[in-house]
Amino acid sequence: MSDWLIYFLGFIAILSACYVLFTSNLLYAAFSLVVTFISIALLYLALGAEFIAVTQIMIYVGGIIVLIIFGVMLTNKLGNEPPQSGSHNKFIAGLISASIFGLLCYAIVQINFSNDKVSGSLYNIKQIGQGLFTDYLLVFELAGILLLVALIGASVIASKKDTV
Amino acid sequence: MILELFILSAFLFSIGLAIVITRKNAIFVLMGIELMLNASNINLVAIGGDAGQGIFFGLFVIVIAAAEAAVGLALVLKIYHYYNSIELDKINELKD
């Protein structure tokens, strides 16, 4: 049951990511990216990592996709025609990404996974909270400071004044 | 199961790389970068680790992705304000 669910969610993620690659409409691509992120979050849930699944939905679907759609709305003159965008370097991109996929698959097949198992289920929210405030306290605070600096910097960059 | 997850992650990473290389629009490029970060996150969560290191690294990757999206979109808005376009093949003043 669980294996079947994981295959199904991975298939949906691959399909919607391919739609982002092949469509030329920006808004359709953004909504297809929502489908990818939600299916990856459900994949985390099926693997037993519930906290990171909820974080994925809150930050990616609730934050980053909203930012991206805001960007689409603010950088296109939305009239009667849909927001289209072309593509270039198709041959080079296909060659490079296919060769990187082949290389990664070759490296993955070489690894011996015989005694490793998917171990997200060992970590519930209590253990994550304890870990964040003991072993990973410095990284946690650095991440908070990084977010603060990045958001202040983003609002300074995007402001209308031409002081910079 | 972990082998299939790694191959799924490799496939999503390649699709994100193809999006980053082919697209002319800067917002499409940002979407491709988000897809690549998600692919790496699947690997981290699938491995997990004995002390749960993978979960913590995945959380910090999500935080970095949020910061990157905010700064990237601010830069895209500024470029649009300056050049009236975000087609990356037209913004080549530094190249010549």
XYZ file of C-alpha atoms in Angstrom, chain B residues 1-77:
77
model
C 12.513 2.081 -1.837
C 15.396 4.488 -1.192
C 16.789 3.751 -4.680
C 13.537 4.819 -6.360
C 13.453 7.991 -4.258
C 17.000 8.852 -5.317
C 16.117 8.332 -8.991
C 12.971 10.480 -8.610
C 15.133 13.190 -7.095
C 17.686 12.937 -9.924
C 14.878 13.238 -12.496
C 13.380 16.320 -10.826
C 16.865 17.878 -10.596
C 17.428 17.345 -14.338
C 14.051 18.890 -15.184
C 14.884 21.902 -12.999
C 18.260 22.262 -14.714
C 16.606 22.128 -18.147
C 14.128 24.834 -17.063
C 16.980 27.045 -15.813
C 18.901 26.680 -19.087
C 16.070 26.991 -21.611
C 13.762 29.674 -20.284
C 14.031 33.306 -21.285
C 11.794 34.641 -18.519
C 13.550 35.252 -15.175
C 10.581 34.035 -13.123
C 10.686 30.679 -14.934
C 14.354 30.443 -13.965
C 13.434 31.009 -10.303
C 10.832 28.215 -10.576
C 13.524 25.889 -11.929
C 15.820 26.721 -9.004
C 13.018 25.947 -6.530
C 12.490 22.599 -8.266
C 16.203 21.756 -7.946
C 16.204 22.638 -4.226
C 13.159 20.409 -3.732
C 14.914 17.546 -5.482
C 17.867 17.812 -3.112
C 15.467 17.933 -0.175
C 13.866 14.622 -1.198
C 17.310 13.029 -0.952
C 17.945 14.493 2.497
C 14.597 13.360 3.888
C 14.913 9.901 2.313
C 18.298 9.294 3.918
C 17.256 10.621 7.317
C 20.275 9.381 9.222
C 20.581 7.757 12.619
C 20.291 11.028 14.562
C 17.819 12.648 12.160
C 20.409 14.894 10.536
C 18.647 14.684 7.170
C 15.420 16.130 8.564
C 17.255 19.107 10.094
C 19.215 19.748 6.917
C 15.969 19.614 4.947
C 14.430 22.229 7.221
C 17.413 24.536 6.775
C 17.299 24.043 2.983
C 13.656 25.165 3.023
C 14.651 28.296 5.004
C 17.416 29.117 2.495
C 14.947 28.590 -0.379
C 12.521 31.074 1.172
C 15.273 33.706 1.543
C 16.485 33.072 -2.021
C 12.989 33.439 -3.495
C 12.397 36.739 -1.692
C 15.709 38.306 -2.763
C 15.450 36.901 -6.314
C 11.974 38.287 -6.887
C 13.020 41.679 -5.496
C 15.893 41.729 -8.004
C 13.528 40.697 -10.811
C 11.150 43.544 -9.942
